[in-house]
PDB file of C-alpha atoms in Angstrom:
ATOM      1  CA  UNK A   1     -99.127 -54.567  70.997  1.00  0.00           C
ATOM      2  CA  UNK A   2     -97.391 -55.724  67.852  1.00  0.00           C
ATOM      3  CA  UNK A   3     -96.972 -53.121  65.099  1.00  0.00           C
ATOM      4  CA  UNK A   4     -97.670 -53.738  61.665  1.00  0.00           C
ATOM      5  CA  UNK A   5     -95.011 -53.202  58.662  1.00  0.00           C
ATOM      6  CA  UNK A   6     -96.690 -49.795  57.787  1.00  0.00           C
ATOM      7  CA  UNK A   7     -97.382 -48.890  61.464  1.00  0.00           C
ATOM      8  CA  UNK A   8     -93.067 -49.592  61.892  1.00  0.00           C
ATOM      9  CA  UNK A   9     -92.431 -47.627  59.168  1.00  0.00           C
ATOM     10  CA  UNK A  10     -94.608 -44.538  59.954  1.00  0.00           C
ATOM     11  CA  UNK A  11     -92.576 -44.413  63.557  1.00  0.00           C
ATOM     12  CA  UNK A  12     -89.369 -44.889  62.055  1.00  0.00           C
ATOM     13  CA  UNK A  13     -90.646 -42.027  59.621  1.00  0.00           C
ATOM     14  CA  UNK A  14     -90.856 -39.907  62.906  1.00  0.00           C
ATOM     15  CA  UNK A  15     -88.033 -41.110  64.481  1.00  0.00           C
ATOM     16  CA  UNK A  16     -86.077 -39.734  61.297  1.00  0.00           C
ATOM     17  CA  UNK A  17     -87.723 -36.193  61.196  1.00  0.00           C
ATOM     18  CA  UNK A  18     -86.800 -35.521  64.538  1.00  0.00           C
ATOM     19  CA  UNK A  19     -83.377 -36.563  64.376  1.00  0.00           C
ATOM     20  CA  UNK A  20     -82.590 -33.960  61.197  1.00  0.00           C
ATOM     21  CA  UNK A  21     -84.693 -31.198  63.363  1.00  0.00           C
ATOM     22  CA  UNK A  22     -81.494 -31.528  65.580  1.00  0.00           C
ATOM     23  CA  UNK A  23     -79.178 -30.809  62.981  1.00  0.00           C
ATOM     24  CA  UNK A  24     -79.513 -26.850  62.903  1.00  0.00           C
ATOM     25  CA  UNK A  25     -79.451 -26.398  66.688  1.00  0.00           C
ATOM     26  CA  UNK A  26     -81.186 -22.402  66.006  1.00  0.00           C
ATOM     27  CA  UNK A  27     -84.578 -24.037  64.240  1.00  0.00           C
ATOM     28  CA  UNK A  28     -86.600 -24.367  67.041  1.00  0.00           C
ATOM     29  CA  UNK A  29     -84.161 -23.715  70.052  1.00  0.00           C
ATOM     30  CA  UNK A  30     -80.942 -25.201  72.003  1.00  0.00           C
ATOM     31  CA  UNK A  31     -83.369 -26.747  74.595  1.00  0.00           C
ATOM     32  CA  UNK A  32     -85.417 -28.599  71.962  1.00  0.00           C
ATOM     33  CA  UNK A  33     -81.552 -29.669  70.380  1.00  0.00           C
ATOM     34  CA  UNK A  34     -80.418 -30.847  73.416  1.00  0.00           C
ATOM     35  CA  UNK A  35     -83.675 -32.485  75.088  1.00  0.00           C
ATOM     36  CA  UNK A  36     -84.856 -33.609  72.012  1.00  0.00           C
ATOM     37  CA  UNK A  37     -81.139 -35.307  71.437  1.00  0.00           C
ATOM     38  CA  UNK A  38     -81.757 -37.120  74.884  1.00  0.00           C
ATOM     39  CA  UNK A  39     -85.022 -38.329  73.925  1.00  0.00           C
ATOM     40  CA  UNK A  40     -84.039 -39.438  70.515  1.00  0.00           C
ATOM     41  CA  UNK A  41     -81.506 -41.461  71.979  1.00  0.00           C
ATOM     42  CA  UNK A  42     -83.818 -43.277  74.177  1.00  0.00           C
ATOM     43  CA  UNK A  43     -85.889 -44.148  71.832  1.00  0.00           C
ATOM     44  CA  UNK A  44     -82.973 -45.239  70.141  1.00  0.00           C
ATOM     45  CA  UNK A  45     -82.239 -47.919  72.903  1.00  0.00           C
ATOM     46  CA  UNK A  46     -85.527 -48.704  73.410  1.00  0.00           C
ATOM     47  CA  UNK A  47     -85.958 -49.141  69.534  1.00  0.00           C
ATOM     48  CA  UNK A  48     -83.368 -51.693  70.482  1.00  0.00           C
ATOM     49  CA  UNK A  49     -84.651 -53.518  73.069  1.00  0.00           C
ATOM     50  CA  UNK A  50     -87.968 -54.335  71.773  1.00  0.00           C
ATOM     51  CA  UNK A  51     -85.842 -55.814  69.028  1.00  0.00           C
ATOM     52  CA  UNK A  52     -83.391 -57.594  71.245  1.00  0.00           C
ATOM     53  CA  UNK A  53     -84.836 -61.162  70.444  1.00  0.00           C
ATOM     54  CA  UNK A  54     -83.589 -60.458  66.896  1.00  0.00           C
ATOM     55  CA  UNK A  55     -80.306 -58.884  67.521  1.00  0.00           C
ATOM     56  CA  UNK A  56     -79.190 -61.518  69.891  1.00  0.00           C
ATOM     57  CA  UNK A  57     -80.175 -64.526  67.307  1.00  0.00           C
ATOM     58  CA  UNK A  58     -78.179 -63.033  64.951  1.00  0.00           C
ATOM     59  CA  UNK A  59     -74.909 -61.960  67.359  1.00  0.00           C
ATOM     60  CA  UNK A  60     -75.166 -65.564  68.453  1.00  0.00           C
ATOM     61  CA  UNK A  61     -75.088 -66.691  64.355  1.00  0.00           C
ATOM     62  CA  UNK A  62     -72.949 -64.057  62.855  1.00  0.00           C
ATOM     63  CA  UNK A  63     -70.186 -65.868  61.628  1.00  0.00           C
ATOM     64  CA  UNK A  64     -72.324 -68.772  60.694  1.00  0.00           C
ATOM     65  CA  UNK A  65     -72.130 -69.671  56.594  1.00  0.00           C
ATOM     66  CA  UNK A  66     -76.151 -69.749  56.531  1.00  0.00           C
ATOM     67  CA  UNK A  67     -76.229 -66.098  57.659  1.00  0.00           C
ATOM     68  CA  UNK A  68     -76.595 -64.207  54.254  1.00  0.00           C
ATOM     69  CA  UNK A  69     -73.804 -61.552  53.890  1.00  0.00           C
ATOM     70  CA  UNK A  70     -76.338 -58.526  53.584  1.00  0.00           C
ATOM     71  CA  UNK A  71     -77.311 -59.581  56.846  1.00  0.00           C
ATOM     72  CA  UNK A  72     -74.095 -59.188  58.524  1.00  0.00           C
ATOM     73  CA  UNK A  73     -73.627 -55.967  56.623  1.00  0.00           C
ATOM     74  CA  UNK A  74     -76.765 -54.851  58.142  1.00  0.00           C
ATOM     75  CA  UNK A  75     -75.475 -55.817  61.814  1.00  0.00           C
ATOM     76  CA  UNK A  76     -71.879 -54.133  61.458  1.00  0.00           C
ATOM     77  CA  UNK A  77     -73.566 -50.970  60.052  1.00  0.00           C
ATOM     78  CA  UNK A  78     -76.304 -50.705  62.934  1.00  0.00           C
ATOM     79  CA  UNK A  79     -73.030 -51.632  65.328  1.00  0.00           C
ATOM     80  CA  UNK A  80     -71.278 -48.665  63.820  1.00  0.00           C
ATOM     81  CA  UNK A  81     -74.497 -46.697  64.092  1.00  0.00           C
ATOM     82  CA  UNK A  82     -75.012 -47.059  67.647  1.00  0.00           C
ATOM     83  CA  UNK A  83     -71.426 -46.256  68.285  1.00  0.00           C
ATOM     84  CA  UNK A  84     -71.735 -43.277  66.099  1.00  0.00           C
ATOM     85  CA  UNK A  85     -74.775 -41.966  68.582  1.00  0.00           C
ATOM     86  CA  UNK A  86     -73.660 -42.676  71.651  1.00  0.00           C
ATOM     87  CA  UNK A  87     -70.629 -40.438  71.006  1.00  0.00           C
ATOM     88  CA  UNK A  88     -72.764 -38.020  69.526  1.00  0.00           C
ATOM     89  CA  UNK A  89     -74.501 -38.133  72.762  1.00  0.00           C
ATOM     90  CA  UNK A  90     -71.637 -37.956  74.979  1.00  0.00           C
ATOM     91  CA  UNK A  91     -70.037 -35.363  73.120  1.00  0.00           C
ATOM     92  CA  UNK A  92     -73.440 -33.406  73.682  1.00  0.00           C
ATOM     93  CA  UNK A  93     -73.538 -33.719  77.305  1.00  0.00           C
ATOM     94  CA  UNK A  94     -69.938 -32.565  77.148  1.00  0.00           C
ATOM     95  CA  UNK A  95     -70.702 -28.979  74.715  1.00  0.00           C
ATOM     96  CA  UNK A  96     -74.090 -28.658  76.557  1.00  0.00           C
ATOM     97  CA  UNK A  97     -75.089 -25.199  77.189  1.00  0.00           C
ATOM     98  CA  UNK A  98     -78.552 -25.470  78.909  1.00  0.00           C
ATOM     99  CA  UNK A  99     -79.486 -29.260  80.180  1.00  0.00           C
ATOM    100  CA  UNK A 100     -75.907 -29.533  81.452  1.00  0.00           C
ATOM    101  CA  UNK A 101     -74.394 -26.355  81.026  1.00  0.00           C
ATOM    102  CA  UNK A 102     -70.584 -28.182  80.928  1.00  0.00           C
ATOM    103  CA  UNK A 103     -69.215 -26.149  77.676  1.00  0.00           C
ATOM    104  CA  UNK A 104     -66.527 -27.643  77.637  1.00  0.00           C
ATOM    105  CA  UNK A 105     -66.237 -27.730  73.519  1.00  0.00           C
ATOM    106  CA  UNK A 106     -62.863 -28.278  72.180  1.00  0.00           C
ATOM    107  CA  UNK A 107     -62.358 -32.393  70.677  1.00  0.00           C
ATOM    108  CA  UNK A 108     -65.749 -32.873  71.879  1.00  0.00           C
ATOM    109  CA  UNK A 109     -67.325 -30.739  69.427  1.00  0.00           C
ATOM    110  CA  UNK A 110     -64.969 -31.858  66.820  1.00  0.00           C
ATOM    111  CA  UNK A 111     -66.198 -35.455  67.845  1.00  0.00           C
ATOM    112  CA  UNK A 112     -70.179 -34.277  67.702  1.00  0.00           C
ATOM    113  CA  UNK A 113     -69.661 -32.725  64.556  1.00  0.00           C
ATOM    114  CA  UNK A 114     -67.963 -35.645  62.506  1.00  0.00           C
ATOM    115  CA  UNK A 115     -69.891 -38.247  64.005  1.00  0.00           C
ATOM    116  CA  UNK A 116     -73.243 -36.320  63.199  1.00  0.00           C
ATOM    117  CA  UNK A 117     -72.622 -36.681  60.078  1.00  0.00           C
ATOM    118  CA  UNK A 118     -71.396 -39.937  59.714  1.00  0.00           C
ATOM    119  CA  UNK A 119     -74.306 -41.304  60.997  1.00  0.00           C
ATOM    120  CA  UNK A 120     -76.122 -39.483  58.149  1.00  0.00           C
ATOM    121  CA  UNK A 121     -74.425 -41.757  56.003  1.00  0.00           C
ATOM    122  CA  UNK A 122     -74.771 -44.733  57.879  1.00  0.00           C
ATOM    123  CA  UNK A 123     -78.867 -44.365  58.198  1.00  0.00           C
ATOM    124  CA  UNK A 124     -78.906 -43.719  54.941  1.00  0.00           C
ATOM    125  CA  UNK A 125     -77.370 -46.708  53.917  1.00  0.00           C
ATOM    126  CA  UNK A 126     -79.544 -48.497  56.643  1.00  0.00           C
ATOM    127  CA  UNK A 127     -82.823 -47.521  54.580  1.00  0.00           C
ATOM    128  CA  UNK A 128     -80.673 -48.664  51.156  1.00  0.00           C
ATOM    129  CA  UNK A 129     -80.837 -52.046  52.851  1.00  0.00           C
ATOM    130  CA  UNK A 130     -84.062 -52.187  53.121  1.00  0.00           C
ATOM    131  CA  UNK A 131     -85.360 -50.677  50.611  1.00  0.00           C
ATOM    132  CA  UNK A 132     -87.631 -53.389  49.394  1.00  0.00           C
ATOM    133  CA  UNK A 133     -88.868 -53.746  52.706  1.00  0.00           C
ATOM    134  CA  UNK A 134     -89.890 -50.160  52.382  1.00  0.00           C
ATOM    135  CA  UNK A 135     -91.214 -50.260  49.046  1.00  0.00           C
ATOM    136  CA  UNK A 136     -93.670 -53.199  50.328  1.00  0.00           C
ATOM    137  CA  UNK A 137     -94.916 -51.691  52.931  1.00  0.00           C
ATOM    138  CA  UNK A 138     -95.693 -48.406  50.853  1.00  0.00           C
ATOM    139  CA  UNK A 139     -97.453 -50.648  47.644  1.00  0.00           C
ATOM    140  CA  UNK A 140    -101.029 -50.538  48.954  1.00  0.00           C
ATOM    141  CA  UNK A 141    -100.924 -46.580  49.990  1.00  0.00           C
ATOM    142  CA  UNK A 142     -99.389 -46.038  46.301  1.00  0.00           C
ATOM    143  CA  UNK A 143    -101.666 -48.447  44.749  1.00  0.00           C
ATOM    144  CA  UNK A 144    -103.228 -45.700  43.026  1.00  0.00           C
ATOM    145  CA  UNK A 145     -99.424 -44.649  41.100  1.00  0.00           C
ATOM    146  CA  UNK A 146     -98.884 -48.154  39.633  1.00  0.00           C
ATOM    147  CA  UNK A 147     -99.595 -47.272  36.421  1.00  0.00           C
ATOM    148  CA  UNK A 148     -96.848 -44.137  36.645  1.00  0.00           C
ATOM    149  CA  UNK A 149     -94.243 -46.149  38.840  1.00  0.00           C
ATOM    150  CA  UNK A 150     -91.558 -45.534  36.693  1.00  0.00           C
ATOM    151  CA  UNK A 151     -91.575 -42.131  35.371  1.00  0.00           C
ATOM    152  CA  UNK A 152     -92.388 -41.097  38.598  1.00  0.00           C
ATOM    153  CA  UNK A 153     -89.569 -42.959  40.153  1.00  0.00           C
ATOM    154  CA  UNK A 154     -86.853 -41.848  37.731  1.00  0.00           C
ATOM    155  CA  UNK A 155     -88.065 -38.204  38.644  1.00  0.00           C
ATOM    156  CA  UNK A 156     -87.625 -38.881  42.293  1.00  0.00           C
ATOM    157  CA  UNK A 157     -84.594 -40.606  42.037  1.00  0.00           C
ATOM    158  CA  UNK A 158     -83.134 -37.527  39.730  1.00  0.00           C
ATOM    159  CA  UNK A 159     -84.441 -34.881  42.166  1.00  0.00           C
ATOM    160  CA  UNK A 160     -83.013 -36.740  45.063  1.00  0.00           C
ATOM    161  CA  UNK A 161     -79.690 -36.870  43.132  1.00  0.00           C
ATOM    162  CA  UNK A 162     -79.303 -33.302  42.313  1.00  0.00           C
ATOM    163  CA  UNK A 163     -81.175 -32.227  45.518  1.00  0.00           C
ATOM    164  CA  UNK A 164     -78.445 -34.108  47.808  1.00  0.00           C
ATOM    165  CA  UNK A 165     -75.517 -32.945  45.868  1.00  0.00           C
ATOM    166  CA  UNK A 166     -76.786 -29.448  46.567  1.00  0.00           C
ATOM    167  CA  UNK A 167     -77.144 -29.719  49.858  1.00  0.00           C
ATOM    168  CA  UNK A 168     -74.140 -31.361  50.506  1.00  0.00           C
ATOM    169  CA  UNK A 169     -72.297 -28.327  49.108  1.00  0.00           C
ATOM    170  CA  UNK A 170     -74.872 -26.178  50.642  1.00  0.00           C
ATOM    171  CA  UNK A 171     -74.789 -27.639  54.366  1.00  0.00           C
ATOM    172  CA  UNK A 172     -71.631 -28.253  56.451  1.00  0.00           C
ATOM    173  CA  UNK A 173     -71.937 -31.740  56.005  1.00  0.00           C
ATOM    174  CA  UNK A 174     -68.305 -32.125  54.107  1.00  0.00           C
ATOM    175  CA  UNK A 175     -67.320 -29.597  56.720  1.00  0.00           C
ATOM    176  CA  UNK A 176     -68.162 -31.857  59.590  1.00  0.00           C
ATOM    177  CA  UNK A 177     -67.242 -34.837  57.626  1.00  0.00           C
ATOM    178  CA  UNK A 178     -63.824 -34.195  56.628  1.00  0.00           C
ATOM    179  CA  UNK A 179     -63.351 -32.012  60.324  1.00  0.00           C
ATOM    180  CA  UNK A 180     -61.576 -35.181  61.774  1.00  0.00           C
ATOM    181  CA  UNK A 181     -58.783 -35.269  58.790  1.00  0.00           C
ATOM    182  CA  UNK A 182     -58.457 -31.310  58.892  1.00  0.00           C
ATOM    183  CA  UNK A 183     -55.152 -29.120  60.113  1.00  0.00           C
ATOM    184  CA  UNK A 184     -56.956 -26.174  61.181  1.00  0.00           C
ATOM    185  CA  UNK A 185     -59.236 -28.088  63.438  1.00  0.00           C
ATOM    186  CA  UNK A 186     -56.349 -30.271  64.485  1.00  0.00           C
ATOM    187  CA  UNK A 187     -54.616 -26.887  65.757  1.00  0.00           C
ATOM    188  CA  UNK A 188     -57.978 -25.445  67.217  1.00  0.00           C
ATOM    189  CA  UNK A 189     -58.343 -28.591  69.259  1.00  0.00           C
ATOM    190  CA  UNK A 190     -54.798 -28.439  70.967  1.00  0.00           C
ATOM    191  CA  UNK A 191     -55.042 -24.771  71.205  1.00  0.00           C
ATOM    192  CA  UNK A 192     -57.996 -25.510  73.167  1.00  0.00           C
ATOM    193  CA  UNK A 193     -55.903 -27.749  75.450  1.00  0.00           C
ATOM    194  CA  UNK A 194     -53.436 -25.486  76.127  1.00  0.00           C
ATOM    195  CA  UNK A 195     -55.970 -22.557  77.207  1.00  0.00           C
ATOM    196  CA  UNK A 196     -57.493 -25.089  79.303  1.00  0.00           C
ATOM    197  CA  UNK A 197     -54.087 -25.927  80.598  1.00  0.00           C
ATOM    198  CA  UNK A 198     -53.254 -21.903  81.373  1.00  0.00           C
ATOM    199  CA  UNK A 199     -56.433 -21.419  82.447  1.00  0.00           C
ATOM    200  CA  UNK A 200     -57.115 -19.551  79.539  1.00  0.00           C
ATOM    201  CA  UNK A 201     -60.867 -18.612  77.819  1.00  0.00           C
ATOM    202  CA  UNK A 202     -61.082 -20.720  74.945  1.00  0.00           C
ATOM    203  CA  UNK A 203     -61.502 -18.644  71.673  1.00  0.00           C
ATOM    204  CA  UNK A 204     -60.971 -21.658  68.950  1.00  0.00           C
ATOM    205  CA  UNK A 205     -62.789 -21.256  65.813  1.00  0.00           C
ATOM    206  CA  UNK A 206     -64.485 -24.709  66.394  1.00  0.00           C
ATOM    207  CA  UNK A 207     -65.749 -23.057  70.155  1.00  0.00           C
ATOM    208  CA  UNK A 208     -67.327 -20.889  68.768  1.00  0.00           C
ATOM    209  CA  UNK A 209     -69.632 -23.130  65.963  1.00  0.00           C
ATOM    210  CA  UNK A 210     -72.393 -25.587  67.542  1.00  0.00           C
ATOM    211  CA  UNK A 211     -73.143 -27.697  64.601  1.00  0.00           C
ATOM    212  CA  UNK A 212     -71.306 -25.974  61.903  1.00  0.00           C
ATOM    213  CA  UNK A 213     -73.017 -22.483  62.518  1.00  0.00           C
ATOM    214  CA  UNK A 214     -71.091 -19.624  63.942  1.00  0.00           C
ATOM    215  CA  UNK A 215     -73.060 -18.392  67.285  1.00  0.00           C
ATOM    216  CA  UNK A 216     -75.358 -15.692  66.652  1.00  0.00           C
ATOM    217  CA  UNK A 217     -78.853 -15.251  67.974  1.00  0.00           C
ATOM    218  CA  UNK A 218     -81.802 -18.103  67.385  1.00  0.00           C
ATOM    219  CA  UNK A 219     -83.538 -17.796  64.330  1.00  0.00           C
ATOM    220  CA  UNK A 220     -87.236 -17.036  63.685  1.00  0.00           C
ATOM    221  CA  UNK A 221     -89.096 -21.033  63.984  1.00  0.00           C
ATOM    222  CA  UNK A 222     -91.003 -20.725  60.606  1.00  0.00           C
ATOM    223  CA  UNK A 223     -92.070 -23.612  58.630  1.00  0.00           C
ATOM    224  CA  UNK A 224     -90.145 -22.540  55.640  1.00  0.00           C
ATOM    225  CA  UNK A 225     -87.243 -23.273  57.696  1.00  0.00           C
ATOM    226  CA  UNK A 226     -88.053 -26.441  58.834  1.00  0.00           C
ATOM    227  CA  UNK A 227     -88.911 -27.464  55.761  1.00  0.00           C
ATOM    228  CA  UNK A 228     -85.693 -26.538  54.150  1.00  0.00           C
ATOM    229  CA  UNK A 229     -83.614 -28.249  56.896  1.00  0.00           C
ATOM    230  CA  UNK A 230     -85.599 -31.134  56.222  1.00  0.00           C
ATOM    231  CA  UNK A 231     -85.544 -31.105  52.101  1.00  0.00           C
ATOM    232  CA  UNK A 232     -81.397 -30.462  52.705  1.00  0.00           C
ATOM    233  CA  UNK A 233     -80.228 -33.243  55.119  1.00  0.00           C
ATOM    234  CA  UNK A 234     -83.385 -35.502  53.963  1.00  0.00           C
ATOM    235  CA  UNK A 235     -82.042 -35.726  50.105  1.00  0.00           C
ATOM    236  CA  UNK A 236     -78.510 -35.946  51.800  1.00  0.00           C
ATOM    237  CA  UNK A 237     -79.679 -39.021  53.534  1.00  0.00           C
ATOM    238  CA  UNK A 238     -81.926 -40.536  50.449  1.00  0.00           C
ATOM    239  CA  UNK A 239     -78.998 -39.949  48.086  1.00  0.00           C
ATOM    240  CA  UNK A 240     -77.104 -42.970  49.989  1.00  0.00           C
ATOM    241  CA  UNK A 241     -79.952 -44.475  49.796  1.00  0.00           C
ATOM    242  CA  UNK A 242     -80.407 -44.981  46.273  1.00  0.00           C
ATOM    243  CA  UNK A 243     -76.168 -45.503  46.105  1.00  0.00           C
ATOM    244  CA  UNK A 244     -76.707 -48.312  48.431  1.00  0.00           C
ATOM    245  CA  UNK A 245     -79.683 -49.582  46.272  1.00  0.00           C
ATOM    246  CA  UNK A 246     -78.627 -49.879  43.334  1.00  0.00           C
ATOM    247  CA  UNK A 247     -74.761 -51.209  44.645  1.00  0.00           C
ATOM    248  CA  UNK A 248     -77.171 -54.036  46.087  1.00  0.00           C
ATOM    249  CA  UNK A 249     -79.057 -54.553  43.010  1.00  0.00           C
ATOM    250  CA  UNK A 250     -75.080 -54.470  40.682  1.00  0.00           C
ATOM    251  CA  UNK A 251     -74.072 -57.740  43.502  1.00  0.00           C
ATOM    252  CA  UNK A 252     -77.759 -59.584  43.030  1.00  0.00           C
ATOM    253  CA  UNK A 253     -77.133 -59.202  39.105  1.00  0.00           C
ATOM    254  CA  UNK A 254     -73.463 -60.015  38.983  1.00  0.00           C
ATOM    255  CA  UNK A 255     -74.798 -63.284  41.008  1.00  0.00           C
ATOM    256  CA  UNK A 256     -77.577 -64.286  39.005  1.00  0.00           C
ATOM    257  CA  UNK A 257     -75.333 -64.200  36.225  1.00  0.00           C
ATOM    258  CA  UNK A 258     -72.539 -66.310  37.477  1.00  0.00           C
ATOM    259  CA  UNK A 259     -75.091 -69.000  38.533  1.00  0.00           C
ATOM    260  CA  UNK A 260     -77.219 -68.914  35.226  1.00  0.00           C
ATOM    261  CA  UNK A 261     -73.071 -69.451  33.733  1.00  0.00           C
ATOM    262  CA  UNK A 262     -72.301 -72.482  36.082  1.00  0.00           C
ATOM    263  CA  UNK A 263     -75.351 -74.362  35.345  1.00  0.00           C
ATOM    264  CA  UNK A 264     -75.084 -73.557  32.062  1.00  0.00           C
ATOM    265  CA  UNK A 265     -71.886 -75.525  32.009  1.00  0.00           C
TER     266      UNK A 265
END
């Protein structure tokens, strides 16, 4: 069955909301975090495959001059991104406390962390990418807004904005970010080694946090939480987004211009 542009979109939309109801592992429960991880990732890969056609035409034409550089952009970000989830994944398997029940934590968590949150980055600057792609395919459900397009862009654009910066300093996304670069985890992770080493229980701050949260007992599922969880890492995601837009848009215009100049002359 081939799927239309909208039809793509609305599973990709899906795809998306259950990948940021695995970043706060308490909002539903570790087994939906960790199964729903697995699954995610193989819908990942198979997300993949039935778009293997494409990927190899380009792989084979990469280097080639006709291959327009926002294409290969595209490819060494969804490279990075698959990288970036497979060693969120094996990290998981590694910290896993009820599918595998290996807990080992230590680096591992440091790598699930940091690489969870890079790949926040890295879809959001996938959907920059294509962000006419996704404006298209959303024109006929909005066909009814045309008239208030722009004021009711700018207002999105600005709550996005102020919304993401918020939860940036609200989440522990620049905790899990900058976790790779920082001394106290650096010492954490080798004094996790050398308990392992002396057979030692493991008592490391970054043990004890699954996905920036100290342990404590599962929260109450209520939709005002999963809505929340979804408003903070969503605008996190949609604010590089809209950077990644409008950088794109700065490079077509700079272009246009240069051209218009040389023909000019």
């Amino acid at each position: 069955m081939k799927l239309t542009p909208s039809k793509k979109l609305g599973l990709d939309l899906v795809l998306l909301i259950l990948m940021i109801l695995l970043y706060q592992k308490n909002i539903i429960s570790m087994s939906f975090h960790e199964i729903g991880g697995l699954v995610l990732f193989c819908l990942f890969i198979i997300h993949l495959l039935f778009n293997r056609k494409c990927i190899k035409s380009i792989t084979k034409r990469l280097f080639d001059k006709s291959i327009p550089i926002k294409t290969r952009i595209s490819y060494i970000l969804n490279v990075l991104l698959v990288i970036c989830w497979c060693l969120v994944i094996i990290s998981g398997i590694f910290i896993s406390k009820v599918v595998f029940h290996f807990s080992v934590g230590g680096p591992w968590k440091l790598v699930h962390f940091s690489c969870a949150a890079f790949a926040l980055i890295l879809i959001g600057t996938h959907i920059g990418l294509h962000w006419n792609l996704i404006s298209n395919s959303c024109k006929k459900p909005l066909k009814l807004l045309d008239k208030f397009k722009k004021p009711i862009s700018i207002i999105c654009i600005i709550f996005v904005l102020i919304s993401g910066i918020y939860s940036m300093k609200n989440t522990n996304f620049i905790k899990w970010i900058t976790m790779p670069f920082s001394v106290d985890t650096m010492s954490d992770s080798e004094n996790h080694i050398r308990g392992a080493e002396n057979n030692k229980p493991d008592n490391t701050n970054l043990n004890k946090e699954f996905n920036g949260q100290k342990e404590k007992g599962n929260e109450n599922f209520s939709f005002m939480n999963v809505l929340k969880l979804l408003l903070n890492y969503g605008s996190i995601i949609l604010m590089f987004s809209i950077f990644t837009h409008y950088i794109e848009l700065v490079f077509i215009n700079k272009n246009k211009t240069l051209l218009i100049s040389k023909h000019s002359k």
